[in-house]
mmCIF file of C-alpha atoms in Angstrom:
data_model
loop_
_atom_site.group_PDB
_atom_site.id
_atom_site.type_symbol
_atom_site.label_atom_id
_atom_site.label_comp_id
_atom_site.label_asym_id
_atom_site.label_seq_id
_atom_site.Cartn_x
_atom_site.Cartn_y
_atom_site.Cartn_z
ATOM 1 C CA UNK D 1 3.796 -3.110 -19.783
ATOM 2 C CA UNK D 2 5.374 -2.178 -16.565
ATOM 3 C CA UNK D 3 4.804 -5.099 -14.157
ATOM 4 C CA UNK D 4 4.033 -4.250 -10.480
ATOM 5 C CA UNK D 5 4.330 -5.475 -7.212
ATOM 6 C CA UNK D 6 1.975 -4.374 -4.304
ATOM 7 C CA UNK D 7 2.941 -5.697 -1.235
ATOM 8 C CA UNK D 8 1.529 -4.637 2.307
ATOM 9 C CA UNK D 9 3.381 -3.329 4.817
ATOM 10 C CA UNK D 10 4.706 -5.693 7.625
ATOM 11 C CA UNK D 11 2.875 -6.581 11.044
ATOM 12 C CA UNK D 12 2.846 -3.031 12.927
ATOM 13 C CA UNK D 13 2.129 -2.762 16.877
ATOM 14 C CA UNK D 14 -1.173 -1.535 16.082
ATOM 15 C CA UNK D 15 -1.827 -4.506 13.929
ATOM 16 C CA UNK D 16 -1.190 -6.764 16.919
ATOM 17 C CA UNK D 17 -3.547 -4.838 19.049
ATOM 18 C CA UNK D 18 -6.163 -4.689 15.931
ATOM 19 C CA UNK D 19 -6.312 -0.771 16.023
ATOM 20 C CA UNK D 20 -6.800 0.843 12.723
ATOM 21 C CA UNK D 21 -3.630 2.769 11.941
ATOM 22 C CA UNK D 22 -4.745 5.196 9.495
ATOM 23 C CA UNK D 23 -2.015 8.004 9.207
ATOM 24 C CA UNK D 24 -0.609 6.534 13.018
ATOM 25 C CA UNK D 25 2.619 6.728 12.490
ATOM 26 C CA UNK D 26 3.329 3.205 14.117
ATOM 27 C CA UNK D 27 6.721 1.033 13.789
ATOM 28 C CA UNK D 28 6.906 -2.455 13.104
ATOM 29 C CA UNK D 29 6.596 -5.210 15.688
ATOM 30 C CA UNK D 30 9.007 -8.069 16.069
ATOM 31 C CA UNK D 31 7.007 -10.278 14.272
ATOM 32 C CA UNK D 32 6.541 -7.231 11.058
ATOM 33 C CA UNK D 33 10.770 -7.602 11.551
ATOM 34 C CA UNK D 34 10.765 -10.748 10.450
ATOM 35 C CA UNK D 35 7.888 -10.373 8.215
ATOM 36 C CA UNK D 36 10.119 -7.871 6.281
ATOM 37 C CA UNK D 37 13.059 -10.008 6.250
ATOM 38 C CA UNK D 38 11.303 -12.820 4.599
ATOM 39 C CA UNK D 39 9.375 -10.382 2.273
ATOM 40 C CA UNK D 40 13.091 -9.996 0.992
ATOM 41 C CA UNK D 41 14.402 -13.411 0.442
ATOM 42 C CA UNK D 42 11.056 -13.837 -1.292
ATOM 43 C CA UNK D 43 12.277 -11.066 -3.759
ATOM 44 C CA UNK D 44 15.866 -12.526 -3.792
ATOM 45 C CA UNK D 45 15.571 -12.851 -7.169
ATOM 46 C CA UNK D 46 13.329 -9.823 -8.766
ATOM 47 C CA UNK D 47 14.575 -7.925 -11.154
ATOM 48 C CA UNK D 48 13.548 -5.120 -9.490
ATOM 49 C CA UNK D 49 13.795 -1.454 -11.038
ATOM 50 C CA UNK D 50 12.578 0.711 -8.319
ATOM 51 C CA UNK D 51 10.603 0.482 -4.781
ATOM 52 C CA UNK D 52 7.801 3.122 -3.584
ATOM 53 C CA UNK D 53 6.189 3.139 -0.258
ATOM 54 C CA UNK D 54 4.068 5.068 2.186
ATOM 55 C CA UNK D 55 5.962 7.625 3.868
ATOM 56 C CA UNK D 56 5.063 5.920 7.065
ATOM 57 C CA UNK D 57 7.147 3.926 8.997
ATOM 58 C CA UNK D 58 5.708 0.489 9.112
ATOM 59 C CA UNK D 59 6.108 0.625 5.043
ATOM 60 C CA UNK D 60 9.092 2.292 4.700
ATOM 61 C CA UNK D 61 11.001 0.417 7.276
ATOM 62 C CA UNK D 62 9.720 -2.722 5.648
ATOM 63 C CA UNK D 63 11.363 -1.864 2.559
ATOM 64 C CA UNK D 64 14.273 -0.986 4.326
ATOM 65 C CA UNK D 65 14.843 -4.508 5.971
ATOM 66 C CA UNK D 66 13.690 -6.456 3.074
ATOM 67 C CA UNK D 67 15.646 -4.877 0.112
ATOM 68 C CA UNK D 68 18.657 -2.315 2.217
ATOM 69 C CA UNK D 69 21.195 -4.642 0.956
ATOM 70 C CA UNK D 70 20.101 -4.378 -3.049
ATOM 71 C CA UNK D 71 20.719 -0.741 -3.392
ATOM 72 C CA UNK D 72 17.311 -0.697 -5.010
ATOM 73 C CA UNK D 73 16.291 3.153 -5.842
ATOM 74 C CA UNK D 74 13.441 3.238 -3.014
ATOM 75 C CA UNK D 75 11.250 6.397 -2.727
ATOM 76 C CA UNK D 76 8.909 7.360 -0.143
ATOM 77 C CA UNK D 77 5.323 9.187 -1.170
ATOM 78 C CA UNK D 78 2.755 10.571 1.470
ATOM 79 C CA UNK D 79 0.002 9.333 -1.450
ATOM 80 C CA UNK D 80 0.374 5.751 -0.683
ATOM 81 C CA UNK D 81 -0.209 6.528 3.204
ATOM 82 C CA UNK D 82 -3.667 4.610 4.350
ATOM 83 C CA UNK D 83 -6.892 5.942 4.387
ATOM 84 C CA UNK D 84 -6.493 9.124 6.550
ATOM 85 C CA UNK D 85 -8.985 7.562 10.073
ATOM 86 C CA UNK D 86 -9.316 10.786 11.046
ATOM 87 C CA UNK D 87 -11.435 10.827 14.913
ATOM 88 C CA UNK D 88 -10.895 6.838 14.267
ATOM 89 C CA UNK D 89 -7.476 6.677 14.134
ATOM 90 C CA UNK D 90 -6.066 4.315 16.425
ATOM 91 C CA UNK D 91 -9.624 2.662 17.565
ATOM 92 C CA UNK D 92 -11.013 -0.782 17.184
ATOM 93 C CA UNK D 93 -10.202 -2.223 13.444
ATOM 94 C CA UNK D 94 -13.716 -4.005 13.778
ATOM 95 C CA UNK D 95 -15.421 -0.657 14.183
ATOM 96 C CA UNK D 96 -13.843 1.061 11.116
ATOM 97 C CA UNK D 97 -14.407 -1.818 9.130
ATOM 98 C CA UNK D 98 -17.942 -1.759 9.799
ATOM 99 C CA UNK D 99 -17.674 2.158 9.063
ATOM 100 C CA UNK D 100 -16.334 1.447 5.641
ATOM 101 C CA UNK D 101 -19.727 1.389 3.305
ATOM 102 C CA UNK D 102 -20.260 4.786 5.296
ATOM 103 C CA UNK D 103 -16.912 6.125 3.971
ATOM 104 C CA UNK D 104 -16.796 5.813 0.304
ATOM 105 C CA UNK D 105 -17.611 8.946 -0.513
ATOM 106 C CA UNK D 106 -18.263 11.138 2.838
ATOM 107 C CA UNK D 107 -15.179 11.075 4.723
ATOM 108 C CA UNK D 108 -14.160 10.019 8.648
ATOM 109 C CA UNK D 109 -14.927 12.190 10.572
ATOM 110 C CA UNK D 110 -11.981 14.713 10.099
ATOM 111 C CA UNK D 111 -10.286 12.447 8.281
ATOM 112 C CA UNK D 112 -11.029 11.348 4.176
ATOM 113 C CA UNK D 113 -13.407 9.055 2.327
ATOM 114 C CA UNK D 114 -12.056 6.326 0.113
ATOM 115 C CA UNK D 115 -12.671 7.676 -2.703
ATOM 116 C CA UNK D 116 -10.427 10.868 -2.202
ATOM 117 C CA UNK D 117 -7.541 7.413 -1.171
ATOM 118 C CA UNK D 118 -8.245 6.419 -4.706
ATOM 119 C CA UNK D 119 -7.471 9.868 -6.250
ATOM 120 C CA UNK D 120 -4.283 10.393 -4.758
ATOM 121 C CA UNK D 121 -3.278 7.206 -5.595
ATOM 122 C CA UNK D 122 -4.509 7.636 -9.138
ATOM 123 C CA UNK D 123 -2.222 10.262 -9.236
ATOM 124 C CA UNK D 124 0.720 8.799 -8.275
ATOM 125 C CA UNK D 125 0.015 6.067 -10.717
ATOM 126 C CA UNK D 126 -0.574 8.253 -13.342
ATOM 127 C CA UNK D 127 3.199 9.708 -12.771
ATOM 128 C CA UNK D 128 4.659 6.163 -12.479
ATOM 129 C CA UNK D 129 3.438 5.265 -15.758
ATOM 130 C CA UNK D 130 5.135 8.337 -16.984
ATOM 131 C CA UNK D 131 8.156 7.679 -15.020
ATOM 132 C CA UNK D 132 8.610 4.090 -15.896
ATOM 133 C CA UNK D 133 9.172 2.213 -19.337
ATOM 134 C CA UNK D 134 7.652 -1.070 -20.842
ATOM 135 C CA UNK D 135 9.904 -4.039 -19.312
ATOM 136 C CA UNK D 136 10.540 -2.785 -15.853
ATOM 137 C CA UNK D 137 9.239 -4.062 -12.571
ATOM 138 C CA UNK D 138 8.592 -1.523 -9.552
ATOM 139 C CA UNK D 139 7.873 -2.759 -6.155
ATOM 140 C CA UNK D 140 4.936 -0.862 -3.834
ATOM 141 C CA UNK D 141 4.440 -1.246 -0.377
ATOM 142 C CA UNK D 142 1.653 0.392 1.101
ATOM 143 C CA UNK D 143 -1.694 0.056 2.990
ATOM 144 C CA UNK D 144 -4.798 -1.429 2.307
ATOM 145 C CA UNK D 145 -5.840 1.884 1.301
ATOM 146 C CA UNK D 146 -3.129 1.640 -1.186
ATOM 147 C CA UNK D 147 -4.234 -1.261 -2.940
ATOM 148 C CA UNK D 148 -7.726 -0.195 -3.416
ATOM 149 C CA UNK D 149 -6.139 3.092 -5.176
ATOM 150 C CA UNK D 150 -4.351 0.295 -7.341
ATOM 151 C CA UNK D 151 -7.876 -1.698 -8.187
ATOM 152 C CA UNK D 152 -9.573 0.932 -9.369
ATOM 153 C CA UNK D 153 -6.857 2.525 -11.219
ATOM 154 C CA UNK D 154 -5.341 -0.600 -13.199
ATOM 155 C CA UNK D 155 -8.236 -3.418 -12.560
ATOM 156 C CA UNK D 156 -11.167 -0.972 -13.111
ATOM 157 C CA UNK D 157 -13.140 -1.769 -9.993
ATOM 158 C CA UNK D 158 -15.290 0.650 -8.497
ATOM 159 C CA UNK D 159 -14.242 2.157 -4.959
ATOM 160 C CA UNK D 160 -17.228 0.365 -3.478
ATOM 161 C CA UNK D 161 -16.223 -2.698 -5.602
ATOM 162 C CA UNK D 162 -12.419 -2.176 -3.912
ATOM 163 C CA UNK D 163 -13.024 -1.607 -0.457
ATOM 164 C CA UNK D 164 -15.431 -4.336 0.314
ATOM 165 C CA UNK D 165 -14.085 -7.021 -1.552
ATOM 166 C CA UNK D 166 -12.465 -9.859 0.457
ATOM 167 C CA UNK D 167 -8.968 -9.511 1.905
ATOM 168 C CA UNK D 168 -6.916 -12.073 2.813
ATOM 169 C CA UNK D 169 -3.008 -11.121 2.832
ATOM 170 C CA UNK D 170 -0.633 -13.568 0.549
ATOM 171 C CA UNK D 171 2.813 -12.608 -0.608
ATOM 172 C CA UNK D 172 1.945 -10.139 -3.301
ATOM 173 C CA UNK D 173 -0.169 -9.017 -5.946
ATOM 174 C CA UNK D 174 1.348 -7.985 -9.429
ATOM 175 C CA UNK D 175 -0.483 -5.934 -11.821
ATOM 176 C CA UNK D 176 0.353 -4.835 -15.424
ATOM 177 C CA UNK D 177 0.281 -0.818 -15.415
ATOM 178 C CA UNK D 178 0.615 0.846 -18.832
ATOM 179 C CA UNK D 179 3.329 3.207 -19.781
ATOM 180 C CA UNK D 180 1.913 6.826 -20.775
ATOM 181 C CA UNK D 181 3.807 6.456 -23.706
ATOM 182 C CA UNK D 182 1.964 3.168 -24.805
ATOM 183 C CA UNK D 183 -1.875 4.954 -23.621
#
């Protein structure tokens, strides 16, 4: 099995004014600084293999603080990006929250449902496990919308089941993702 490592992205500005993000391109605050710093000394000793992460700033740059010094291979991929807000982007977190039911299937309002999240994210987990070998470990930093991508995909949940589950953050969640070669 290929263990792996989802953890979110630091504290963004947004975050600290409790806007969803969606594909808001927003950097890191101070406090997501030193929330990427100590997302690396937790990691001090991972064996690592490679890291993947939004192309968005608050995850890559994460990555970047946390593991820059480890010359881990890190590769950015617009299908780990949140769920794509659309007319919602940058508004009230509370308000697309309560939107979420809403969005499982029918998307924002020109934006995408959760479900389409969950596909692209299916994909790119279906080209990790091609990419990857038994034994290694890959590190993922991503969105909330990435997560419930990995859920579905490795623990089987439904979208529905995914998105309204509880969320509390901790420091990461590892999952056991088959090889191709071993399906």
């Amino acid at each position: 099995m290929i263990t792996l490592t989802f953890e979110a992205h630091s504290t963004s500005y947004d975050n600290e004014a409790k806007l969803a993000s969606g594909f808001n391109d927003v950097d890191l605050s101070p406090l997501g600084l030193e929330q990427a710093k100590n997302m690396g000394e937790r990691h001090t000793n991972s064996p690592i293999s490679a890291i993947y992460t939004s192309d968005l700033q608050r995850a890559y740059k994460t990555a970047i603080i946390a593991f820059g010094e480890r010359h881990i291979p890190l590769f950015t991929d617009a299908r780990l990006r949140e769920c794509n807000y659309g007319d919602y982007t940058q508004i009230d977190a509370d308000v697309v929250k309560a939107m979420k039911l809403k969005c499982i299937s029918t998307p924002f309002p020109n934006g995408e449902s959760y479900e389409q999240v969950c596909a692209r994210m299916a994909d790119f987990l279906d080209e990790i496990s091609t990419r990857h070998q038994s034994g290694e470990h890959i590190l993922i930093i991503g969105h909330r919308g990435t997560q419930y991508g990995i859920e579905c995909y490795i623990e089987g949940k439904t979208v529905e089941q995914a998105v309204t589950a509880p969320w509390q953050w901790q420091p990461g969640w590892r999952y056991e993702l088959k090889p191709r070669s071993a399906l």
